[in-house]
Short mmCIF file of C-alpha atoms and ligand atoms in Angstrom, two decimals:
data_model
loop_
_atom_site.label_atom_id
_atom_site.label_comp_id
_atom_site.label_asym_id
_atom_site.label_seq_id
_atom_site.Cartn_x
_atom_site.Cartn_y
_atom_site.Cartn_z
CA MET A 1 44.16 26.48 -19.05
CA LYS A 2 44.37 26.89 -15.27
CA ILE A 3 43.06 30.46 -15.57
CA ILE A 4 40.07 29.32 -17.65
CA SER A 5 39.15 26.65 -15.14
CA LEU A 6 39.52 29.16 -12.27
CA PHE A 7 37.10 31.53 -14.07
CA PHE A 8 34.75 28.64 -14.69
CA SER A 9 34.74 27.65 -10.99
CA LEU A 10 34.16 31.27 -9.93
CA PHE A 11 31.30 31.55 -12.43
CA MET A 12 29.72 28.32 -11.12
CA CYS A 13 30.05 29.46 -7.49
CA HIS A 14 28.41 32.77 -8.33
CA ALA A 15 25.63 31.02 -10.24
CA LEU A 16 25.04 28.73 -7.25
CA VAL A 17 24.79 31.66 -4.84
CA LEU A 18 22.36 33.42 -7.18
CA ALA A 19 20.34 30.24 -7.57
CA GLN A 20 19.97 30.01 -3.81
CA GLU A 21 18.66 33.54 -3.44
CA THR A 22 14.90 33.81 -3.68
CA ILE A 23 13.66 36.43 -6.12
CA ILE A 24 10.33 38.03 -5.22
CA THR A 25 8.51 40.18 -7.76
CA VAL A 26 6.12 42.77 -6.39
CA SER A 27 3.86 44.38 -8.94
CA GLN A 28 1.23 47.06 -8.99
CA ASP A 29 -2.15 46.16 -10.40
CA GLN A 30 -4.95 48.72 -10.47
CA GLU A 31 -7.44 45.85 -10.40
CA ALA A 32 -5.97 44.35 -7.23
CA PRO A 33 -8.30 44.34 -4.21
CA VAL A 34 -8.06 46.51 -1.13
CA ILE A 35 -7.02 44.52 1.94
CA SER A 36 -10.01 44.99 4.23
CA LYS A 37 -8.93 46.15 7.68
CA HIS A 38 -11.51 43.68 8.99
CA ILE A 39 -9.08 40.85 8.22
CA TYR A 40 -7.37 42.08 11.41
CA GLY A 41 -10.46 41.38 13.56
CA HIS A 42 -10.68 39.80 17.01
CA PHE A 43 -12.94 37.51 19.01
CA ALA A 44 -14.08 37.58 22.65
CA GLU A 45 -16.19 34.70 23.91
CA HIS A 46 -17.74 34.11 27.31
CA LEU A 47 -15.07 31.50 27.89
CA GLY A 48 -12.65 31.12 30.79
CA ARG A 49 -10.96 34.42 31.62
CA SER A 50 -11.73 36.16 28.34
CA ILE A 51 -14.58 38.40 29.52
CA TYR A 52 -14.71 37.92 33.30
CA ASP A 53 -11.30 38.51 34.92
CA GLY A 54 -10.06 39.45 31.44
CA PHE A 55 -11.68 42.36 29.64
CA TYR A 56 -14.21 42.91 32.41
CA VAL A 57 -13.24 43.41 36.03
CA GLY A 58 -16.36 45.34 37.05
CA ASP A 59 -16.62 49.03 37.86
CA THR A 60 -15.81 48.53 41.56
CA SER A 61 -12.44 46.93 40.78
CA ALA A 62 -9.18 48.56 41.93
CA ILE A 63 -7.81 47.88 38.44
CA PRO A 64 -8.27 51.07 36.39
CA ASN A 65 -11.35 50.55 34.25
CA LYS A 66 -13.91 52.27 32.06
CA ASP A 67 -17.40 51.01 32.93
CA GLY A 68 -15.80 47.83 34.25
CA VAL A 69 -13.51 47.18 31.26
CA ARG A 70 -9.74 47.35 31.91
CA LYS A 71 -8.22 50.56 30.61
CA ASP A 72 -4.90 48.90 29.79
CA ILE A 73 -6.65 46.45 27.48
CA ILE A 74 -8.61 49.25 25.80
CA LYS A 75 -5.36 51.16 25.21
CA ALA A 76 -3.55 48.09 23.85
CA LEU A 77 -6.35 47.25 21.42
CA LYS A 78 -6.61 50.83 20.19
CA GLU A 79 -2.89 50.72 19.43
CA ILE A 80 -3.40 47.83 17.04
CA GLN A 81 -6.41 49.63 15.55
CA ILE A 82 -8.77 46.77 16.32
CA PRO A 83 -11.30 46.97 13.48
CA ASN A 84 -13.99 44.63 14.81
CA LEU A 85 -14.76 42.37 17.74
CA ARG A 86 -16.82 39.16 17.55
CA TRP A 87 -18.93 38.24 20.60
CA PRO A 88 -20.36 36.39 22.63
CA GLY A 89 -19.10 33.12 21.06
CA GLY A 90 -18.13 30.64 19.76
CA CYS A 91 -19.98 27.69 21.13
CA PHE A 92 -21.30 29.90 23.93
CA ALA A 93 -23.27 31.94 21.37
CA ASP A 94 -25.72 29.12 20.68
CA THR A 95 -26.59 28.91 24.38
CA TYR A 96 -26.80 32.65 25.06
CA GLN A 97 -30.09 34.29 26.00
CA TRP A 98 -29.40 37.96 25.31
CA LYS A 99 -32.41 39.23 27.24
CA ASP A 100 -30.86 37.85 30.44
CA GLY A 101 -27.95 40.27 29.97
CA ILE A 102 -29.86 43.59 29.91
CA GLY A 103 -31.59 45.65 32.59
CA PRO A 104 -30.67 46.09 36.27
CA GLN A 105 -27.79 43.84 37.30
CA GLU A 106 -29.60 42.48 40.34
CA ASP A 107 -32.48 41.21 38.21
CA ARG A 108 -30.36 39.33 35.70
CA PRO A 109 -30.80 35.56 35.79
CA THR A 110 -27.75 33.33 35.90
CA MET A 111 -27.00 30.35 33.68
CA VAL A 112 -24.49 27.54 33.42
CA ASN A 113 -21.77 28.04 30.83
CA ALA A 114 -22.22 24.50 29.56
CA TRP A 115 -19.43 24.47 26.98
CA TRP A 116 -16.72 26.11 28.99
CA GLY A 117 -16.01 24.66 32.42
CA GLY A 118 -19.63 24.49 33.61
CA VAL A 119 -19.14 27.73 35.55
CA THR A 120 -21.95 30.10 36.47
CA GLU A 121 -22.50 32.96 34.04
CA ASP A 122 -24.06 35.83 35.97
CA ASN A 123 -24.84 37.88 32.85
CA SER A 124 -23.19 40.97 34.31
CA PHE A 125 -21.50 41.62 30.94
CA GLY A 126 -24.25 41.91 28.34
CA THR A 127 -25.30 43.67 25.16
CA HIS A 128 -24.85 47.24 26.48
CA ASN A 129 -21.41 46.47 27.91
CA PHE A 130 -20.25 44.88 24.67
CA LEU A 131 -21.59 47.51 22.29
CA ASN A 132 -20.36 50.40 24.45
CA LEU A 133 -16.94 48.74 24.58
CA CYS A 134 -16.88 48.55 20.78
CA GLU A 135 -17.73 52.24 20.60
CA GLU A 136 -14.92 53.02 23.01
CA LEU A 137 -12.49 50.94 20.91
CA GLY A 138 -13.68 52.39 17.61
CA ALA A 139 -14.31 48.80 16.49
CA GLU A 140 -17.30 47.40 14.61
CA PRO A 141 -19.28 44.93 16.72
CA PHE A 142 -19.85 41.50 15.24
CA ILE A 143 -22.59 39.67 17.12
CA SER A 144 -22.73 35.93 16.70
CA ALA A 145 -26.33 35.10 17.55
CA ASN A 146 -28.05 32.09 19.04
CA VAL A 147 -29.54 29.77 16.44
CA GLY A 148 -28.82 26.40 18.10
CA SER A 149 -31.03 26.89 21.16
CA GLY A 150 -32.67 30.23 20.41
CA THR A 151 -35.70 31.30 18.44
CA VAL A 152 -36.25 33.40 15.35
CA GLN A 153 -38.26 35.83 17.50
CA ASP A 154 -35.34 36.29 19.96
CA PHE A 155 -33.03 36.99 17.06
CA MET A 156 -35.42 39.52 15.50
CA ASP A 157 -35.82 41.21 18.87
CA TRP A 158 -32.06 41.45 19.35
CA VAL A 159 -31.59 43.13 15.98
CA GLN A 160 -34.39 45.56 16.75
CA TYR A 161 -33.05 46.23 20.25
CA THR A 162 -29.64 47.21 18.90
CA ASN A 163 -30.68 48.88 15.64
CA HIS A 164 -34.22 50.20 15.71
CA PRO A 165 -34.28 53.98 16.28
CA GLU A 166 -37.69 54.25 17.93
CA GLY A 167 -41.30 53.27 17.90
CA SER A 168 -40.76 49.52 18.33
CA PRO A 169 -41.14 47.63 21.60
CA MET A 170 -37.44 46.71 21.53
CA ALA A 171 -36.31 50.30 20.91
CA LYS A 172 -38.49 51.33 23.86
CA LEU A 173 -36.89 48.68 26.07
CA ARG A 174 -33.40 49.81 25.05
CA LYS A 175 -34.23 53.40 25.93
CA GLU A 176 -35.65 52.29 29.29
CA ASN A 177 -32.30 50.57 29.89
CA GLY A 178 -30.48 53.83 29.37
CA ARG A 179 -29.45 53.86 25.73
CA GLU A 180 -31.24 56.40 23.58
CA GLU A 181 -29.60 55.98 20.17
CA PRO A 182 -29.34 52.61 18.42
CA TRP A 183 -25.86 51.14 17.95
CA ASN A 184 -26.63 50.08 14.38
CA VAL A 185 -24.87 46.74 14.47
CA LYS A 186 -24.00 45.69 10.95
CA TYR A 187 -22.21 42.34 11.34
CA TRP A 188 -24.32 39.37 12.47
CA GLY A 189 -23.27 35.73 12.59
CA ILE A 190 -26.24 33.40 12.16
CA GLY A 191 -25.17 30.70 14.59
CA ASN A 192 -21.73 29.20 15.08
CA GLU A 193 -20.24 25.83 14.08
CA MET A 194 -23.66 24.42 13.26
CA TRP A 195 -21.97 21.14 12.27
CA GLY A 196 -20.81 20.79 15.91
CA CYS A 197 -21.56 22.73 19.09
CA GLY A 198 -24.19 24.80 17.27
CA GLY A 199 -26.49 21.78 16.99
CA ASN A 200 -24.70 18.94 15.15
CA MET A 201 -26.65 19.72 11.98
CA THR A 202 -26.11 18.72 8.40
CA VAL A 203 -25.51 21.66 6.11
CA GLU A 204 -28.70 20.82 4.19
CA TYR A 205 -30.72 21.25 7.40
CA TYR A 206 -28.85 24.39 8.49
CA THR A 207 -29.29 26.01 5.08
CA ASN A 208 -33.06 26.07 5.55
CA ILE A 209 -32.74 27.37 9.09
CA TYR A 210 -30.27 29.98 7.88
CA LYS A 211 -32.76 31.25 5.29
CA GLN A 212 -35.47 31.49 7.92
CA TYR A 213 -33.31 33.57 10.31
CA ALA A 214 -31.88 35.70 7.50
CA THR A 215 -35.38 36.47 6.27
CA PHE A 216 -36.81 37.61 9.58
CA MET A 217 -33.83 39.36 11.18
CA GLY A 218 -34.14 42.29 8.78
CA SER A 219 -37.86 42.66 9.16
CA GLY A 220 -37.43 45.95 11.05
CA GLY A 221 -37.00 47.65 7.67
CA ASN A 222 -33.22 47.85 7.98
CA GLU A 223 -32.14 44.71 6.15
CA ASP A 224 -29.99 46.67 3.70
CA GLU A 225 -27.75 47.70 6.57
CA LEU A 226 -27.15 44.16 7.79
CA TYR A 227 -24.21 41.95 6.89
CA ARG A 228 -25.29 38.36 7.48
CA ILE A 229 -22.59 35.74 7.97
CA ALA A 230 -23.60 32.10 7.58
CA ALA A 231 -21.93 29.74 10.05
CA GLY A 232 -19.28 28.12 7.91
CA ALA A 233 -17.27 24.99 7.44
CA THR A 234 -14.29 23.77 9.39
CA GLY A 235 -11.07 23.13 7.47
CA ASP A 236 -11.58 21.17 4.26
CA ASP A 237 -15.35 20.64 4.44
CA TYR A 238 -15.98 22.09 0.97
CA HIS A 239 -19.41 20.43 0.77
CA TRP A 240 -20.60 22.79 3.53
CA THR A 241 -19.67 25.87 1.53
CA GLU A 242 -21.02 24.33 -1.67
CA VAL A 243 -24.51 23.76 -0.28
CA LEU A 244 -24.73 27.23 1.29
CA MET A 245 -23.56 28.91 -1.91
CA ARG A 246 -25.86 26.81 -4.07
CA ASP A 247 -29.04 27.03 -1.99
CA VAL A 248 -29.09 30.41 -0.26
CA PRO A 249 -30.28 33.25 -2.52
CA LYS A 250 -27.77 36.12 -2.71
CA SER A 251 -30.43 38.49 -1.39
CA LEU A 252 -30.18 36.69 1.98
CA ILE A 253 -26.44 36.40 2.51
CA GLU A 254 -23.39 38.65 2.61
CA ALA A 255 -20.74 36.17 3.76
CA VAL A 256 -19.91 32.56 4.50
CA GLY A 257 -17.74 31.69 7.49
CA LEU A 258 -14.77 29.33 7.84
CA HIS A 259 -12.92 28.08 10.92
CA HIS A 260 -9.45 26.55 11.04
CA TYR A 261 -7.24 26.03 14.07
CA ALA A 262 -3.58 24.99 13.97
CA VAL A 263 -3.87 21.88 16.15
CA ILE A 264 -1.37 19.06 15.74
CA ASP A 265 -3.66 16.41 17.27
CA TRP A 266 -6.97 17.04 19.07
CA GLU A 267 -6.12 14.32 21.63
CA GLU A 268 -2.59 15.54 22.28
CA LYS A 269 -2.21 19.17 21.33
CA GLY A 270 1.21 19.55 22.93
CA PRO A 271 2.42 22.27 25.28
CA ALA A 272 2.15 25.99 24.54
CA THR A 273 5.78 26.66 25.57
CA GLY A 274 7.91 23.58 26.25
CA TYR A 275 7.69 22.10 22.75
CA ASP A 276 10.49 20.80 20.52
CA GLU A 277 11.17 21.44 16.83
CA GLU A 278 9.12 18.44 15.77
CA ILE A 279 6.00 19.90 17.41
CA TYR A 280 6.85 23.36 16.06
CA PHE A 281 7.13 21.98 12.54
CA LYS A 282 3.80 20.15 12.86
CA SER A 283 2.10 23.30 14.16
CA MET A 284 3.39 25.29 11.23
CA LYS A 285 2.25 22.59 8.84
CA GLU A 286 -1.28 22.80 10.28
CA ALA A 287 -1.27 26.60 10.24
CA LEU A 288 -0.13 26.79 6.61
CA LYS A 289 -3.05 24.58 5.56
CA MET A 290 -5.05 27.78 5.80
CA ASP A 291 -3.80 28.71 2.33
CA GLU A 292 -5.19 25.56 0.74
CA PHE A 293 -8.49 25.79 2.65
CA VAL A 294 -9.04 29.42 1.74
CA ARG A 295 -8.12 28.80 -1.91
CA LYS A 296 -10.41 25.80 -2.27
CA HIS A 297 -13.40 27.36 -0.47
CA ILE A 298 -12.95 30.36 -2.78
CA GLU A 299 -12.97 28.04 -5.79
CA VAL A 300 -16.34 26.66 -4.66
CA MET A 301 -17.66 30.20 -4.12
CA GLU A 302 -16.47 31.26 -7.59
CA LYS A 303 -18.59 28.52 -9.11
CA TYR A 304 -21.81 29.99 -7.71
CA ASP A 305 -20.79 33.63 -7.34
CA PRO A 306 -18.27 34.75 -9.97
CA GLU A 307 -19.34 38.36 -9.31
CA LYS A 308 -17.92 38.04 -5.77
CA GLU A 309 -21.05 39.29 -4.04
CA VAL A 310 -20.61 36.90 -1.12
CA ASP A 311 -17.48 37.25 1.04
CA LEU A 312 -15.43 34.66 2.91
CA VAL A 313 -15.07 35.42 6.63
CA VAL A 314 -12.57 33.34 8.61
CA ASP A 315 -14.23 34.08 11.92
CA GLU A 316 -12.04 31.76 14.01
CA TRP A 317 -8.38 30.91 13.51
CA GLY A 318 -5.20 30.47 15.55
CA GLY A 319 -2.97 28.02 17.40
CA TRP A 320 -4.57 25.71 19.96
CA TYR A 321 -2.42 23.86 22.54
CA ASP A 322 -2.78 22.15 25.92
CA VAL A 323 -3.89 24.50 28.69
CA GLU A 324 -1.28 25.79 31.14
CA GLU A 325 -0.69 23.44 34.05
CA GLY A 326 -2.98 24.05 36.99
CA THR A 327 -5.58 25.97 34.99
CA ASN A 328 -9.15 24.88 34.31
CA PRO A 329 -9.11 22.69 31.15
CA GLY A 330 -12.40 24.32 30.11
CA PHE A 331 -10.80 27.78 30.14
CA LEU A 332 -8.36 27.25 27.23
CA TYR A 333 -5.66 29.45 28.79
CA GLN A 334 -2.32 29.09 26.99
CA GLN A 335 0.94 31.04 26.74
CA ASN A 336 1.99 32.59 23.45
CA THR A 337 5.48 32.21 21.97
CA MET A 338 7.46 32.96 18.82
CA ARG A 339 5.62 29.99 17.26
CA ASP A 340 2.41 32.01 17.59
CA ALA A 341 4.10 35.01 15.98
CA MET A 342 4.96 32.76 13.02
CA ILE A 343 1.37 31.49 12.81
CA ALA A 344 -0.01 35.04 12.97
CA GLY A 345 2.41 36.50 10.43
CA ALA A 346 2.00 33.70 7.90
CA THR A 347 -1.79 33.47 8.29
CA LEU A 348 -2.30 37.21 7.91
CA ASN A 349 -0.15 37.10 4.75
CA ILE A 350 -2.45 34.35 3.42
CA PHE A 351 -5.53 36.48 4.11
CA ASN A 352 -3.96 39.56 2.51
CA ASN A 353 -3.09 37.59 -0.60
CA HIS A 354 -6.69 36.33 -0.85
CA SER A 355 -8.28 39.66 -0.06
CA GLU A 356 -10.32 39.55 -3.25
CA ARG A 357 -12.70 37.27 -1.31
CA VAL A 358 -11.53 37.19 2.33
CA LYS A 359 -13.03 40.34 3.78
CA MET A 360 -12.94 39.60 7.47
CA ALA A 361 -11.16 37.32 9.93
CA ASN A 362 -11.12 36.94 13.70
CA ILE A 363 -8.21 35.52 15.64
CA ALA A 364 -9.27 33.29 18.53
CA GLN A 365 -9.18 34.93 20.96
CA THR A 366 -8.34 38.42 22.22
CA VAL A 367 -7.69 38.02 25.97
CA ASN A 368 -6.55 34.99 28.03
CA VAL A 369 -7.96 32.36 25.64
CA LEU A 370 -6.11 30.35 22.93
CA GLN A 371 -3.86 32.53 20.71
CA ALA A 372 -4.47 35.67 22.73
CA VAL A 373 -2.96 39.07 21.99
CA VAL A 374 -3.25 40.05 25.65
CA LEU A 375 -2.74 38.01 28.84
CA THR A 376 -3.67 39.22 32.32
CA GLU A 377 -2.84 38.20 35.87
CA GLY A 378 -4.37 40.33 38.61
CA GLU A 379 -3.50 43.93 37.83
CA LYS A 380 -0.71 42.86 35.42
CA MET A 381 -1.15 42.68 31.67
CA ILE A 382 1.28 41.49 28.98
CA LEU A 383 1.29 41.83 25.21
CA THR A 384 2.10 38.60 23.41
CA PRO A 385 4.29 38.06 20.31
CA THR A 386 1.01 37.71 18.38
CA TYR A 387 0.02 41.20 19.53
CA HIS A 388 3.25 42.61 18.12
CA VAL A 389 2.60 41.00 14.73
CA PHE A 390 -0.85 42.62 14.61
CA LYS A 391 0.81 45.93 15.46
CA MET A 392 3.41 45.61 12.72
CA TYR A 393 0.76 44.64 10.15
CA THR A 394 -1.49 47.69 10.76
CA VAL A 395 0.23 49.15 7.68
CA HIS A 396 -1.87 46.80 5.53
CA HIS A 397 -5.27 47.97 6.86
CA ASP A 398 -7.38 49.12 3.90
CA ALA A 399 -4.30 49.36 1.66
CA GLN A 400 -4.31 48.08 -1.91
CA LEU A 401 -2.78 44.64 -2.35
CA LEU A 402 0.42 44.44 -4.38
CA PRO A 403 0.51 40.93 -5.84
CA VAL A 404 3.75 39.03 -5.15
CA LYS A 405 5.30 36.14 -7.08
CA PHE A 406 8.09 33.85 -5.89
CA ASP A 407 9.12 30.29 -5.15
CA SER A 408 9.84 29.89 -1.48
CA PRO A 409 12.98 28.14 -0.25
CA GLU A 410 12.24 25.09 1.84
CA TYR A 411 12.22 24.69 5.59
CA MET A 412 13.40 21.09 6.03
CA PHE A 413 12.76 18.96 9.08
CA GLU A 414 13.52 15.22 9.16
CA GLY A 415 12.90 14.70 5.46
CA GLU A 416 9.73 16.82 5.27
CA SER A 417 9.56 20.34 3.97
CA LEU A 418 7.39 23.44 4.23
CA PRO A 419 7.72 26.75 2.40
CA ALA A 420 10.04 28.77 4.65
CA ILE A 421 9.02 32.24 3.50
CA SER A 422 5.67 33.94 3.30
CA VAL A 423 5.15 37.44 1.94
CA SER A 424 2.41 39.97 1.28
CA ALA A 425 2.64 43.57 0.13
CA SER A 426 0.38 46.58 -0.19
CA LYS A 427 0.36 50.26 -1.11
CA ASP A 428 -1.41 52.59 1.29
CA GLU A 429 -3.33 55.79 0.54
CA ALA A 430 -0.24 57.93 1.07
CA GLY A 431 1.51 55.89 -1.65
CA ASN A 432 3.83 54.00 0.73
CA THR A 433 4.74 50.43 -0.11
CA ASN A 434 4.61 47.98 2.80
CA ILE A 435 5.94 44.44 2.73
CA SER A 436 5.47 41.83 5.45
CA LEU A 437 7.75 38.79 5.46
CA VAL A 438 7.87 35.73 7.65
CA ASN A 439 10.66 33.16 7.81
CA ILE A 440 9.30 30.16 9.71
CA ASP A 441 12.55 28.18 9.38
CA ALA A 442 13.62 27.27 12.91
CA LYS A 443 17.33 27.06 11.99
CA LYS A 444 18.21 28.93 8.85
CA GLU A 445 18.46 32.52 7.78
CA HIS A 446 17.05 33.04 4.26
CA LYS A 447 18.08 35.75 1.83
CA VAL A 448 15.49 37.18 -0.50
CA GLN A 449 15.77 39.70 -3.29
CA PHE A 450 12.81 41.89 -4.24
CA ASP A 451 12.25 43.26 -7.68
CA LEU A 452 10.40 46.50 -6.91
CA ALA A 453 10.82 48.05 -10.34
CA GLY A 454 7.94 50.39 -11.09
CA LEU A 455 7.03 51.01 -7.46
CA ASP A 456 9.21 54.08 -7.02
CA VAL A 457 10.63 52.95 -3.68
CA LYS A 458 13.46 55.22 -2.52
CA ASN A 459 13.84 54.86 1.24
CA ILE A 460 12.92 51.91 3.40
CA GLU A 461 12.45 51.51 7.12
CA GLY A 462 12.23 48.11 8.76
CA GLN A 463 10.83 46.48 11.88
CA ILE A 464 11.49 42.97 13.15
CA LEU A 465 10.11 40.56 15.71
CA ARG A 466 12.63 37.88 16.57
CA SER A 467 14.15 36.01 19.48
CA ASP A 468 16.84 33.46 20.28
CA LYS A 469 14.63 30.44 20.82
CA ILE A 470 11.36 29.47 19.14
CA GLN A 471 9.86 28.82 22.57
CA ASP A 472 10.60 32.37 23.81
CA HIS A 473 7.68 34.39 25.14
CA ASN A 474 6.77 37.30 27.38
CA THR A 475 5.96 36.68 31.03
CA PHE A 476 4.41 38.79 33.76
CA ASP A 477 7.94 39.17 35.23
CA ASP A 478 9.57 39.87 31.88
CA PRO A 479 6.89 41.53 29.73
CA ASP A 480 9.32 42.96 27.16
CA ASN A 481 11.38 39.86 26.47
CA ILE A 482 9.96 39.92 22.94
CA ASN A 483 9.22 43.25 21.36
CA ILE A 484 9.43 44.96 17.98
CA THR A 485 12.88 46.36 17.16
CA GLU A 486 14.39 48.23 14.26
CA PHE A 487 15.51 46.08 11.33
CA LYS A 488 18.43 47.10 9.17
CA ASP A 489 19.58 43.95 7.45
CA PHE A 490 18.57 44.99 3.94
CA GLU A 491 20.02 46.91 1.02
CA LEU A 492 18.10 48.92 -1.55
CA SER A 493 19.53 49.97 -4.89
CA ASP A 494 17.81 50.73 -8.21
CA GLY A 495 14.52 49.04 -7.33
CA ASN A 496 16.32 45.96 -6.03
CA LEU A 497 15.93 45.15 -2.38
CA GLU A 498 18.01 42.45 -0.73
CA VAL A 499 16.87 41.22 2.66
CA SER A 500 18.40 38.72 5.08
CA LEU A 501 15.68 37.13 7.17
CA PRO A 502 16.84 35.59 10.44
CA PRO A 503 15.37 32.23 11.49
CA PHE A 504 11.78 32.39 12.81
CA SER A 505 11.32 36.11 12.38
CA VAL A 506 8.63 38.50 11.17
CA VAL A 507 9.77 41.59 9.29
CA VAL A 508 7.82 44.57 7.96
CA LEU A 509 9.50 46.91 5.48
CA SER A 510 7.90 50.25 4.65
CA SER A 511 8.88 52.82 2.07
CA LYS A 512 8.91 56.34 3.45
O1 AHR B 601 -12.56 29.41 20.24
C1 AHR B 601 -12.93 28.32 21.03
C2 AHR B 601 -14.03 27.48 20.39
O2 AHR B 601 -13.54 26.91 19.20
C3 AHR B 601 -15.24 28.23 19.92
O3 AHR B 601 -16.15 28.44 20.96
C4 AHR B 601 -15.81 27.33 18.89
O4 AHR B 601 -16.54 28.01 17.91
C5 AHR B 601 -14.59 26.61 18.33
O5 AHR B 601 -14.76 25.25 18.26
#
């Protein structure tokens, strides 16, 4: 009798352990979408120290530069294979007069950067600087153009200036300014946040304006080469997407935008580094809302566009906190910790898993602003935890999505819970399987078991980004405090892969 009850207890214990382990099925589906590399896009606004004293130090600077742009930043961005760069805003875009930023430097008028600190913009970084930088980076330019305070004519002229080969007044002007060949800019944002800084418009009003701009911008005979992105909703404003999808003819639109920032409270955003677990949990809760927003905006789009002709572009996303003490509140300069790595890893997994409709995204922002991948101080530059996540995830660029199915264990905090684990997977052209996993749980390790049957995975290599404290970050004195290291805490046998994910870590596993 005793032996039977011992067996029974052992059986129950084993069952309990198995029940606790999360099983993740990864399958191959020929119909699954390709994860557009443009999901890994970036954003550089004329804001604070993003362009000036960030990317651009000027060609007389002692800091090594190429035509005024820091060489260390160029190198860092090439290493993460930056696919596109959005510019010049943001809110700044709807105040920007592009013609003030071309021609001889000494003749360029100045303006007040009304949205960001009221500082003087001297227009020394303009269209040529930006488009040449994109060429140097091997990134597609994404110009977000002025609708709020601009004119249709200015917009048409800008498109012709950048794209018209010759014979037009704008092509002539470009050549006079030293650039013979057009840059052929494909991606154009038609305004930015038109419900707010772009002009406080209703979507019904903007929709008409959108159609007007979209009609005339391609009048140089090159409209087939343009990818027009309508300024989209923020968060859960599904009505915005609904009206655009319903009222704009498909011949005039290639994508609808969406913005969502992980902000715990717009009045009290909390510190970028000295936060506690309560703030961390709230930030993660806000960040994970991206999944619901993306899903529901896609549902609206499906209603009007089941053929998926119009894409969803999340052209601003990231964590937004209080500025660092002693810095200009209008400059949005914040440090970047393991919390930001969690936001980046989980958000990019969301985009990958919705890549049937999400074709582009832009983290806000690249250098020295909000959830930056690069921070600079004088001649020093550091790579943030967010940068390292982008580096680890390059394996997903243009790879075919492998759909995943699982029920996440919970990350509990004071009676509330969030899904602890997020996963996405893809198969690249060489046939390698790549899996990215994030455990946002601030306290607990989670074990997961993958069913990879049918994927022919024999050998796996792993990388991890982790640290001892969620608040950990890189500093100018300790730039390598957080870096990618080798990950070995997994076991592969017969298509089964068991992985132990440490608390608040990002892991990428790749078959070789
Ligand atoms: O990224 C900072 C600002 O956030 C952008 O200028 C604006 O579009 C958004 O509100």
